[in-house]
Amino acid sequence: MHKILIIGEHDGKTLNPATAKCVTCAAGIPEAEITVAVFGADTSTVATQAAALSGVKAVLRVDRAENLHPLAAIFAPQLAALAADYTHVFGPSTSFGKDLMPRTAALLGVAQVSDLMAVEGAYRFRRPIYAGNAIVTVEADPSRKLIATVRVASFQAAPAGGNATVASKSLDVSLPSHTRYIGAKSGSTDRPDLQTAARVISGGRALGSAENFKLLFSLADKLGAAVGASRAAVDAGYAPNEMQVGQTGKIISPEIYIAIGISGAIQHLTGIKDARTIVAINKDGEAPIFEVADVGLVGDLFQIVPELERLIG
Amino acid sequence: MQKIMVGIKRVVDFNVRIRVKADGSGVMLDGLKMSVNPFDEIALEEALRIKERGSNIEVVAVSIGVADTQQQLRTALAMGADRAILVQTDAAIEPLTAAKVFLALAKQENPDLILLGKQAIDDDANQTGQMLAALWERPQATFASKIEFSTGKASVTSEVDAGLKTIEVDLPAVMTVDLRLNEPRYVKLPDIMKAKKKPLDVTSLDALSVGATGWLKTLKTEPPPQRQKGIMVKDAAELVEVLKKKGLI
């Protein structure tokens, strides 16, 4: 049997869907017994959400005042202590997991496998390198604990319907005081979350200004879509960093991805190649985005986007 | 602040499209242009800006790799690093081993700050900085897009999935940098000449008592599945019609 511990990501109120995707990844391991740990100041709500995920056997609550904000320096020693009873420890390949998991691995003295995209065995996985231009199959030593991050775009979220036990766990771990949380700033939005949305509309440098991005927001609201941006658009200041899609931004797998005024640099394509359908609108018919698009339209986005909005009505 | 250590990795140049070997044994690297990992260049630029704002700060560029990695360290010296250390090895170095090497160097050099790129664009692992911070038992600030110092500590704003997050860390600390922290300077010809005279020490894994442990076996390397080129439509109306037929809108 393989005992798999997943660190749950949440904001105190809602369990991030990345956690449900980690559960699906973990369920692919032969004879998996899955536990989700949630760290926080009060994890009662998110623990209930984790317990409802199909495939989860147990949920461990690690409530502690210091756990109010996710700081890797604070979480890692606790996760490393908790890991003692498990063969595998998984976290999502989100900014939370990328920060936390390698620190945990090093405290345990073991390597980490980053960005699992497919499970081929309990210790054998596929992962992307070179911005997704090559896929390697790697095997870890079964005699050691396996630490990994899960490329969330590669897995569907585990459905509801689970009924896991929930228990509180107190860990006797001393925590450092050298790292302190100051604050966070997020562009609050009523639109769907970019990372998990079924529909995404993204804009590139051709939008020309932050003001013009409103065209996309308006269309997105008609479609119930999230809005993303290319690195070029973020660098130009047209969109905030959390909207960036690509190798160094978010890697997403929506049902439909509509790229508007995006030429399709390889680093951008890395972030969208798991999309079910890619639609490209660009005035340059030679743009590389058309090589991967399922449906392409060459033309002026400033005419096409308002027309689309009108036609969708 | 007296000393900043910056990690420099030699990688296939950002603009080169790599290809997978036909027998699946790896990626074809022969003859490809090699450069400083772009994120490491940003880390070095930040170190240089801190140096230029302060006084008597030494910037030490460190790398692990084959003998030719001296080229990338010379680039770092030309950008403005004061000296460089190459831990020369032909072995494939995984992130945990790299972290152990940097730890050994940190114990020799006692830097106030270690700056690294958030990831290398070859293996895309995004691990070394966090592992180093754990082994060094010091704070980490990852994906930094803004760094401000006050006495003995730093405030670091990071690019996270939800937006921006700010933390405060005591020094010494490890920071990994993101794209938008700064724009690295171009190297000028006179600086390249000057860099030739700057010290570049070569040492080895043995000298630092670090073994080149291979933690992971790579069994196979394959090209990614390719998406097929789809259809072209003539206008917005036809696009809407196609998407409706596919049940997508």
Coordinates of C-alpha atoms in Angstrom, one line a residue:
Chain A
M1 CA 0.0 0.0 0.0
H2 CA 1.1 3.6 -0.7
K3 CA 0.2 6.2 1.8
I4 CA 0.0 9.5 0.2
L5 CA -0.2 12.9 2.0
I6 CA -1.5 15.9 0.1
I7 CA -1.1 19.4 1.4
G8 CA -4.3 21.2 0.9
E9 CA -4.2 24.7 -0.5
H10 CA -6.9 27.1 0.7
D11 CA -7.5 30.7 1.8
G12 CA -9.2 29.8 5.1
K13 CA -12.7 29.8 3.5
T14 CA -12.4 27.8 0.3
L15 CA -10.3 24.8 -0.6
N16 CA -8.4 25.6 -3.9
P17 CA -9.5 23.3 -6.7
A18 CA -5.8 22.5 -7.2
T19 CA -6.2 20.2 -4.2
A20 CA -8.9 18.1 -5.9
K21 CA -6.6 17.8 -8.9
C22 CA -3.8 16.5 -6.6
V23 CA -6.2 13.9 -5.3
T24 CA -6.9 12.7 -8.9
C25 CA -3.1 12.4 -9.5
A26 CA -2.6 10.5 -6.2
A27 CA -5.5 8.2 -7.0
G28 CA -3.5 7.1 -10.1
I29 CA -0.9 5.5 -7.8
P30 CA -1.4 1.8 -7.2
E31 CA -3.0 0.9 -3.9
A32 CA -3.1 4.6 -2.8
E33 CA -4.5 5.6 0.5
I34 CA -5.0 9.3 0.4
T35 CA -4.8 11.8 3.3
V36 CA -5.2 15.6 2.9
A37 CA -3.6 17.9 5.5
V38 CA -4.9 21.4 5.9
F39 CA -2.8 23.9 7.8
G40 CA -4.4 27.1 9.1
A41 CA -5.6 29.1 12.1
D42 CA -9.0 27.6 11.8
T43 CA -9.4 24.9 9.2
S44 CA -12.9 23.6 10.1
T45 CA -14.6 24.8 6.9
V46 CA -11.8 23.8 4.4
A47 CA -11.4 20.4 6.2
T48 CA -15.1 19.7 5.6
Q49 CA -14.6 20.5 1.9
A50 CA -11.5 18.3 1.7
A51 CA -13.4 15.4 3.4
A52 CA -16.1 15.6 0.7
L53 CA -13.6 14.9 -2.1
S54 CA -14.0 11.4 -3.6
G55 CA -11.0 9.2 -3.0
V56 CA -9.8 10.9 0.2
K57 CA -9.7 8.6 3.2
A58 CA -8.7 11.0 5.9
V59 CA -8.3 14.7 6.5
L60 CA -5.8 16.1 9.1
R61 CA -6.3 19.5 10.5
V62 CA -3.2 21.3 11.8
D63 CA -4.6 24.4 13.4
R64 CA -2.2 26.8 14.9
A65 CA -2.1 30.6 15.1
E66 CA 1.2 30.7 13.2
N67 CA -0.5 28.9 10.3
L68 CA -2.9 31.8 9.5
H69 CA -0.9 32.7 6.4
P70 CA 0.9 30.2 4.2
L71 CA 4.6 30.8 4.7
A72 CA 6.9 28.1 3.5
A73 CA 9.3 28.6 6.3
I74 CA 6.5 28.0 8.8
F75 CA 4.7 25.2 7.0
A76 CA 7.7 23.2 5.8
P77 CA 8.9 21.9 9.2
Q78 CA 5.3 20.9 10.1
L79 CA 4.8 19.1 6.8
A80 CA 8.1 17.4 7.1
A81 CA 7.2 16.2 10.6
L82 CA 3.8 15.0 9.3
A83 CA 5.4 13.2 6.4
A84 CA 6.9 10.5 8.7
D85 CA 3.9 8.2 8.3
Y86 CA 3.7 8.5 4.5
T87 CA 5.4 7.1 1.4
H88 CA 4.5 10.1 -0.8
V89 CA 3.9 13.8 -0.2
F90 CA 2.2 15.8 -2.9
G91 CA 1.5 19.5 -3.3
P92 CA 0.1 21.5 -6.2
S93 CA 2.3 23.1 -8.8
T94 CA 0.9 26.5 -7.8
S95 CA 2.9 29.4 -6.3
F96 CA 1.9 27.9 -2.9
G97 CA 3.2 24.4 -3.7
K98 CA 6.2 25.6 -5.6
D99 CA 7.3 27.6 -2.6
L100 CA 6.6 25.0 0.1
M101 CA 7.4 21.6 -1.4
P102 CA 11.1 21.9 -2.2
R103 CA 11.8 23.4 1.3
T104 CA 9.9 20.3 2.8
A105 CA 11.9 17.9 0.6
A106 CA 15.2 19.4 1.6
L107 CA 14.3 19.2 5.3
L108 CA 13.6 15.5 4.7
G109 CA 16.8 15.1 2.8
V110 CA 15.2 13.9 -0.4
A111 CA 14.8 15.1 -3.9
Q112 CA 11.6 16.4 -5.4
V113 CA 9.9 15.6 -8.7
S114 CA 8.3 18.8 -10.1
D115 CA 5.2 19.1 -12.2
L116 CA 3.9 15.5 -12.4
M117 CA 1.8 15.3 -15.6
A118 CA 1.2 11.6 -15.7
V119 CA 1.6 8.7 -13.2
E120 CA 3.1 5.5 -14.7
G121 CA 3.8 3.7 -11.4
A122 CA 4.2 4.4 -7.7
Y123 CA 7.7 5.9 -8.4
R124 CA 7.6 6.5 -12.1
F125 CA 6.2 9.7 -13.6
R126 CA 6.2 11.9 -16.7
R127 CA 7.1 15.6 -16.4
P128 CA 7.8 18.4 -18.9
I129 CA 11.2 20.1 -19.3
Y130 CA 12.4 22.9 -21.6
A131 CA 9.1 24.7 -21.4
G132 CA 7.2 21.6 -22.4
N133 CA 9.3 21.0 -25.5
A134 CA 10.4 17.6 -24.1
I135 CA 8.7 15.2 -21.8
V136 CA 10.8 13.0 -19.6
T137 CA 9.8 9.7 -17.8
V138 CA 11.6 9.7 -14.4
E139 CA 11.9 7.1 -11.8
A140 CA 12.6 7.7 -8.1
D141 CA 14.1 5.3 -5.6
P142 CA 11.2 3.4 -3.9
S143 CA 13.2 3.1 -0.7
R144 CA 13.0 6.9 -0.1
K145 CA 10.0 9.2 0.5
L146 CA 8.8 10.7 -2.7
I147 CA 8.0 14.5 -2.7
A148 CA 6.4 15.9 -5.7
T149 CA 4.4 18.8 -7.1
V150 CA 1.4 18.0 -9.4
R151 CA 1.0 19.9 -12.6
V152 CA -2.7 20.8 -12.0
A153 CA -3.5 21.4 -15.7
S154 CA -2.9 17.7 -16.4
F155 CA -5.6 16.4 -14.0
Q156 CA -9.3 16.7 -13.6
A157 CA -10.5 17.7 -10.2
A158 CA -11.7 14.7 -8.0
P159 CA -15.5 14.8 -7.8
A160 CA -17.5 15.3 -4.6
G161 CA -19.0 12.3 -2.9
G162 CA -16.3 11.4 -0.5
N163 CA -16.8 10.9 3.2
A164 CA -13.4 11.1 4.8
T165 CA -12.7 11.1 8.5
V166 CA -11.6 14.5 9.9
A167 CA -9.1 14.6 12.8
S168 CA -7.1 17.3 14.4
K169 CA -3.4 16.8 14.7
S170 CA -1.1 18.7 17.0
L171 CA 2.6 18.7 16.0
D172 CA 5.4 19.4 18.4
V173 CA 7.5 21.4 16.0
S174 CA 9.3 24.6 16.9
L175 CA 8.8 27.3 14.2
P176 CA 11.3 30.0 13.1
S177 CA 10.5 33.6 13.6
H178 CA 12.7 34.9 10.8
T179 CA 9.9 35.1 8.2
R180 CA 6.8 37.3 8.7
Y181 CA 3.7 37.8 6.6
I182 CA 3.1 41.4 5.7
G183 CA 0.2 41.4 3.3
A184 CA -1.3 40.5 0.0
K185 CA -2.9 42.3 -2.9
S186 CA -5.1 40.7 -5.4
G187 CA -7.2 42.1 -8.2
S188 CA -10.5 41.2 -6.8
T189 CA -12.8 39.9 -9.5
D190 CA -16.2 38.3 -9.9
R191 CA -15.0 36.4 -12.9
P192 CA -14.2 32.7 -12.7
D193 CA -10.7 31.8 -11.5
L194 CA -8.2 31.7 -14.4
Q195 CA -6.6 28.5 -13.3
T196 CA -9.8 26.4 -13.2
A197 CA -12.2 28.2 -15.6
A198 CA -13.8 26.2 -18.3
R199 CA -13.6 29.2 -20.7
V200 CA -10.7 31.6 -20.9
I201 CA -10.2 34.6 -23.1
S202 CA -6.7 36.0 -23.3
G203 CA -5.3 39.2 -24.8
G204 CA -1.8 40.0 -26.1
R205 CA 0.2 43.1 -26.9
A206 CA -2.0 43.8 -29.9
L207 CA -4.7 45.1 -27.4
G208 CA -2.5 48.2 -27.2
S209 CA -3.6 49.4 -23.7
A210 CA -5.1 48.5 -20.4
E211 CA -8.2 50.4 -21.5
N212 CA -8.6 48.1 -24.5
F213 CA -8.6 45.1 -22.3
K214 CA -12.1 46.1 -21.3
L215 CA -13.2 44.8 -24.7
L216 CA -12.1 41.3 -23.5
F217 CA -13.7 41.7 -20.1
S218 CA -17.0 42.6 -21.7
L219 CA -16.9 39.5 -24.0
A220 CA -15.7 37.3 -21.1
D221 CA -18.7 38.4 -19.0
K222 CA -21.1 37.4 -21.8
L223 CA -19.4 33.9 -21.9
G224 CA -18.8 33.5 -18.2
A225 CA -15.1 33.2 -19.0
A226 CA -12.0 34.1 -17.1
V227 CA -9.5 36.6 -18.6
G228 CA -5.8 36.0 -19.2
A229 CA -2.9 37.7 -20.8
S230 CA 0.3 37.0 -22.6
R231 CA 3.6 37.9 -21.0
A232 CA 4.0 40.7 -23.6
A233 CA 0.7 42.3 -22.4
V234 CA 1.7 42.0 -18.8
D235 CA 5.2 43.4 -19.4
A236 CA 3.6 46.3 -21.2
G237 CA 1.4 47.0 -18.2
Y238 CA -1.9 46.2 -19.9
A239 CA -2.8 43.5 -17.4
P240 CA -1.6 42.5 -13.9
N241 CA 0.8 39.7 -13.4
E242 CA -1.8 37.2 -12.0
M243 CA -3.4 37.2 -15.4
Q244 CA -0.3 35.9 -17.2
V245 CA -0.6 32.6 -19.0
G246 CA 2.5 30.6 -20.0
Q247 CA 5.7 28.9 -18.9
T248 CA 6.3 31.4 -16.1
G249 CA 2.7 32.3 -15.5
K250 CA -0.3 30.1 -15.2
I251 CA -0.6 26.7 -17.0
I252 CA -4.2 26.1 -17.7
S253 CA -6.5 23.5 -19.4
P254 CA -9.9 25.1 -20.1
E255 CA -12.5 23.6 -22.5
I256 CA -12.1 26.6 -24.7
Y257 CA -9.2 29.1 -24.9
I258 CA -9.7 32.2 -27.1
A259 CA -6.4 33.9 -27.9
I260 CA -6.9 37.5 -29.1
G261 CA -4.0 39.4 -30.5
I262 CA -1.5 36.9 -29.2
S263 CA 1.2 35.8 -31.6
G264 CA 1.9 32.6 -29.8
A265 CA 5.5 32.6 -28.4
I266 CA 6.5 29.1 -27.4
Q267 CA 6.5 30.2 -23.7
H268 CA 2.8 31.1 -24.1
L269 CA 1.9 27.9 -25.9
T270 CA 3.4 26.0 -23.0
G271 CA 0.7 27.4 -20.8
I272 CA -2.3 26.5 -23.1
K273 CA -1.5 23.2 -24.8
D274 CA -3.8 21.3 -22.6
A275 CA -6.8 23.4 -23.6
R276 CA -9.5 21.3 -25.3
T277 CA -10.1 23.8 -28.0
I278 CA -7.9 26.8 -29.0
V279 CA -9.4 29.7 -30.9
A280 CA -7.0 32.3 -32.3
I281 CA -7.9 35.8 -33.6
N282 CA -5.0 37.7 -35.0
K283 CA -4.4 40.2 -37.8
D284 CA -1.2 38.4 -38.8
G285 CA -2.1 35.2 -40.7
E286 CA 1.5 34.0 -40.2
A287 CA 1.4 34.2 -36.4
P288 CA 2.5 30.9 -34.8
I289 CA -0.6 30.7 -32.7
F290 CA -2.5 29.5 -35.9
E291 CA -0.2 26.4 -36.0
V292 CA -1.9 25.1 -32.8
A293 CA -5.3 26.7 -33.1
D294 CA -8.3 24.5 -33.7
V295 CA -10.2 27.5 -35.2
G296 CA -8.4 30.5 -36.6
L297 CA -9.7 33.9 -37.7
V298 CA -7.4 36.5 -39.4
G299 CA -8.6 40.0 -38.9
D300 CA -8.8 43.1 -36.8
L301 CA -9.6 42.3 -33.2
F302 CA -11.1 45.7 -32.6
Q303 CA -13.8 44.9 -35.1
I304 CA -14.1 41.2 -34.4
V305 CA -14.4 41.2 -30.6
P306 CA -17.4 43.6 -30.4
E307 CA -19.0 41.7 -33.2
L308 CA -18.6 38.4 -31.4
E309 CA -20.1 40.0 -28.3
R310 CA -23.1 41.1 -30.3
L311 CA -23.5 37.7 -32.1
I312 CA -23.3 35.8 -28.8
G313 CA -25.8 38.3 -27.3
Chain B
M1 CA 25.1 44.3 3.7
Q2 CA 28.6 43.2 2.7
K3 CA 28.3 40.3 0.4
I4 CA 25.8 39.0 -2.1
M5 CA 26.2 35.5 -3.7
V6 CA 24.4 35.0 -7.0
G7 CA 23.8 31.6 -8.7
I8 CA 24.5 31.4 -12.4
K9 CA 23.4 28.4 -14.5
R10 CA 24.6 27.6 -18.0
V11 CA 21.6 26.7 -20.1
V12 CA 20.6 26.4 -23.7
D13 CA 19.9 30.0 -24.9
F14 CA 16.3 31.2 -24.4
N15 CA 15.8 31.7 -28.2
V16 CA 16.9 28.2 -29.2
R17 CA 14.2 25.6 -29.8
I18 CA 15.6 22.3 -28.5
R19 CA 14.9 18.9 -30.2
V20 CA 14.6 15.5 -28.6
K21 CA 17.1 12.7 -29.7
A22 CA 15.4 10.1 -32.0
D23 CA 16.4 7.3 -29.6
G24 CA 14.7 9.0 -26.7
S25 CA 17.9 9.2 -24.7
G26 CA 17.8 12.9 -24.1
V27 CA 17.8 16.3 -25.7
M28 CA 20.2 17.3 -28.5
L29 CA 22.6 19.8 -27.0
D30 CA 25.7 19.6 -29.3
G31 CA 26.6 22.9 -30.9
L32 CA 23.6 24.8 -29.4
K33 CA 24.2 28.4 -28.2
M34 CA 24.6 28.4 -24.4
S35 CA 23.8 31.4 -22.2
V36 CA 23.2 32.5 -18.6
N37 CA 19.7 31.3 -17.4
P38 CA 17.6 34.4 -17.9
F39 CA 16.2 34.4 -14.4
D40 CA 19.8 34.2 -13.0
E41 CA 20.6 37.2 -15.1
I42 CA 17.8 39.1 -13.4
A43 CA 19.2 37.9 -10.0
L44 CA 22.6 39.2 -10.9
E45 CA 21.2 42.5 -12.1
E46 CA 19.4 42.9 -8.8
A47 CA 22.6 42.2 -6.9
L48 CA 24.5 44.8 -8.9
R49 CA 21.8 47.4 -8.3
I50 CA 22.0 46.8 -4.5
K51 CA 25.8 47.1 -4.8
E52 CA 25.5 50.4 -6.7
R53 CA 23.1 51.8 -4.1
G54 CA 25.3 50.8 -1.1
S55 CA 28.9 50.8 -0.5
N56 CA 31.6 48.1 -0.3
I57 CA 29.3 45.3 -1.2
E58 CA 31.0 42.4 -2.9
V59 CA 29.0 40.4 -5.5
V60 CA 30.2 36.8 -6.0
A61 CA 28.8 34.8 -9.0
V62 CA 28.9 31.1 -8.4
S63 CA 28.1 28.2 -10.8
I64 CA 28.2 24.5 -11.0
G65 CA 29.0 22.7 -14.3
V66 CA 31.3 21.8 -17.1
A67 CA 34.6 23.7 -17.8
D68 CA 32.9 25.8 -20.4
T69 CA 30.6 27.3 -17.8
Q70 CA 33.5 29.8 -17.3
Q71 CA 32.0 31.6 -20.3
Q72 CA 28.8 32.3 -18.4
L73 CA 30.7 33.4 -15.3
R74 CA 32.8 35.7 -17.5
T75 CA 29.5 37.2 -18.7
A76 CA 28.5 37.7 -15.1
L77 CA 31.9 39.4 -14.3
A78 CA 31.4 41.6 -17.4
M79 CA 28.0 42.6 -16.1
G80 CA 29.7 43.7 -12.9
A81 CA 30.2 40.8 -10.5
D82 CA 33.4 41.2 -8.5
R83 CA 34.6 37.6 -8.7
A84 CA 33.4 34.2 -9.6
I85 CA 33.6 30.6 -8.4
L86 CA 33.0 27.6 -10.7
V87 CA 32.4 24.2 -9.1
Q88 CA 33.5 22.2 -12.0
T89 CA 31.9 18.9 -12.8
D90 CA 30.8 16.9 -15.8
A91 CA 28.1 15.2 -13.7
A92 CA 24.4 16.0 -14.1
I93 CA 23.5 18.1 -11.1
E94 CA 20.0 17.8 -9.6
P95 CA 18.5 20.6 -7.6
L96 CA 19.2 19.0 -4.2
T97 CA 22.8 18.5 -5.1
A98 CA 23.0 22.1 -6.4
A99 CA 21.5 23.3 -3.0
K100 CA 24.2 21.3 -1.1
V101 CA 26.9 22.9 -3.2
F102 CA 25.6 26.4 -2.6
L103 CA 25.3 25.6 1.1
A104 CA 29.0 24.6 1.2
L105 CA 29.9 27.9 -0.6
A106 CA 27.6 29.9 1.7
K107 CA 29.5 28.5 4.7
Q108 CA 32.8 29.5 3.1
E109 CA 31.6 33.0 1.9
N110 CA 29.1 34.0 4.6
P111 CA 27.0 36.1 2.3
D112 CA 24.2 38.4 3.7
L113 CA 22.0 37.5 0.7
I114 CA 21.9 34.7 -1.9
L115 CA 20.0 35.6 -5.1
L116 CA 19.0 32.9 -7.5
G117 CA 16.6 32.7 -10.5
K118 CA 13.3 31.2 -9.6
Q119 CA 13.8 28.4 -12.1
A120 CA 16.2 27.3 -14.8
I121 CA 14.7 27.2 -18.3
D122 CA 16.2 23.7 -19.0
D123 CA 14.8 21.4 -16.3
D124 CA 12.1 23.9 -15.1
A125 CA 12.4 22.4 -11.6
N126 CA 12.0 25.5 -9.5
Q127 CA 13.6 23.9 -6.4
T128 CA 17.1 25.0 -5.7
G129 CA 16.6 28.2 -3.9
Q130 CA 13.9 26.8 -1.5
M131 CA 16.1 23.7 -0.8
L132 CA 19.1 25.9 -0.1
A133 CA 17.2 28.0 2.3
A134 CA 16.0 24.9 4.1
L135 CA 19.5 23.4 4.4
W136 CA 21.0 26.8 5.4
E137 CA 18.1 27.2 8.0
R138 CA 17.4 30.7 6.7
P139 CA 14.4 32.5 5.3
Q140 CA 13.3 32.2 1.7
A141 CA 11.5 34.7 -0.5
T142 CA 10.5 33.2 -3.8
F143 CA 9.3 34.7 -7.1
A144 CA 10.5 38.2 -6.0
S145 CA 9.2 41.2 -8.0
K146 CA 10.3 43.9 -5.5
I147 CA 12.9 43.8 -2.8
E148 CA 13.5 46.5 -0.2
F149 CA 16.1 46.5 2.6
S150 CA 16.2 47.9 6.0
T151 CA 18.7 47.2 8.8
G152 CA 19.1 43.4 9.0
K153 CA 16.0 42.6 7.1
A154 CA 14.2 42.8 3.8
S155 CA 10.7 43.2 2.6
V156 CA 10.0 41.1 -0.5
T157 CA 7.0 41.2 -2.8
S158 CA 6.3 38.0 -4.7
E159 CA 4.3 37.3 -7.7
V160 CA 1.8 34.6 -6.6
D161 CA -1.2 33.0 -8.3
A162 CA -3.7 35.4 -6.6
G163 CA -1.7 38.6 -7.2
L164 CA 1.1 39.9 -5.0
K165 CA 2.2 38.8 -1.6
T166 CA 4.6 40.7 0.7
I167 CA 6.7 39.1 3.4
E168 CA 9.5 40.3 5.7
V169 CA 12.6 38.2 6.2
D170 CA 15.6 38.5 8.4
L171 CA 19.0 38.5 6.7
P172 CA 20.8 36.4 5.7
A173 CA 18.2 35.0 3.4
V174 CA 17.8 33.3 0.1
M175 CA 15.7 35.0 -2.6
T176 CA 14.6 33.7 -5.9
V177 CA 13.6 36.2 -8.5
D178 CA 10.8 36.5 -11.1
L179 CA 10.7 38.1 -14.5
R180 CA 9.5 41.6 -13.6
L181 CA 12.0 42.4 -10.9
N182 CA 14.2 44.3 -13.3
E183 CA 15.6 44.5 -16.8
P184 CA 19.2 43.2 -16.9
R185 CA 21.8 45.5 -18.4
Y186 CA 23.7 44.9 -21.6
V187 CA 27.3 44.1 -21.4
K188 CA 29.7 46.6 -23.0
L189 CA 32.9 45.7 -24.7
P190 CA 35.2 47.5 -22.3
D191 CA 33.5 45.5 -19.5
I192 CA 34.2 42.3 -21.3
M193 CA 37.9 43.2 -21.4
K194 CA 37.9 44.2 -17.7
A195 CA 36.1 41.0 -16.8
K196 CA 39.1 38.9 -18.1
K197 CA 41.2 40.2 -15.3
K198 CA 38.7 39.6 -12.5
P199 CA 39.3 36.5 -10.3
L200 CA 37.5 33.3 -11.3
D201 CA 38.3 30.4 -9.0
V202 CA 37.7 26.8 -10.0
T203 CA 36.9 24.2 -7.4
S204 CA 35.3 20.8 -7.3
L205 CA 32.5 18.8 -5.6
D206 CA 35.2 16.8 -3.8
A207 CA 36.8 20.0 -2.4
L208 CA 33.4 21.0 -1.0
S209 CA 32.7 17.4 0.2
V210 CA 29.4 17.2 -1.8
G211 CA 28.6 13.9 -3.7
A212 CA 27.0 14.1 -7.1
T213 CA 24.1 11.9 -6.0
G214 CA 21.6 11.0 -8.8
W215 CA 18.2 11.0 -7.1
L216 CA 16.1 10.4 -10.2
K217 CA 16.7 8.1 -13.1
T218 CA 15.5 9.5 -16.4
L219 CA 14.2 6.5 -18.4
K220 CA 13.0 8.2 -21.5
T221 CA 12.8 11.6 -23.2
E222 CA 10.1 12.2 -25.8
P223 CA 8.8 15.1 -27.8
P224 CA 5.5 16.5 -26.6
P225 CA 2.3 15.5 -28.4
Q226 CA 1.7 17.9 -31.2
R227 CA -1.6 19.7 -31.7
Q228 CA -2.9 19.6 -35.2
K229 CA -3.5 22.8 -37.2
G230 CA -7.3 23.3 -37.3
I231 CA -9.6 25.2 -39.6
M232 CA -9.7 28.8 -40.6
V233 CA -13.0 30.8 -40.6
K234 CA -13.6 33.9 -42.6
D235 CA -15.5 36.1 -40.1
A236 CA -17.0 36.5 -36.6
A237 CA -20.3 35.0 -37.7
E238 CA -18.7 31.8 -39.0
L239 CA -16.6 31.6 -35.8
V240 CA -19.7 31.7 -33.6
E241 CA -21.4 29.1 -35.8
V242 CA -18.5 26.7 -35.5
L243 CA -18.2 27.1 -31.8
K244 CA -22.0 26.6 -31.3
K245 CA -21.8 23.5 -33.4
K246 CA -19.0 22.2 -31.2
G247 CA -21.2 22.9 -28.2
L248 CA -18.5 25.3 -26.8
I249 CA -20.7 28.4 -26.4

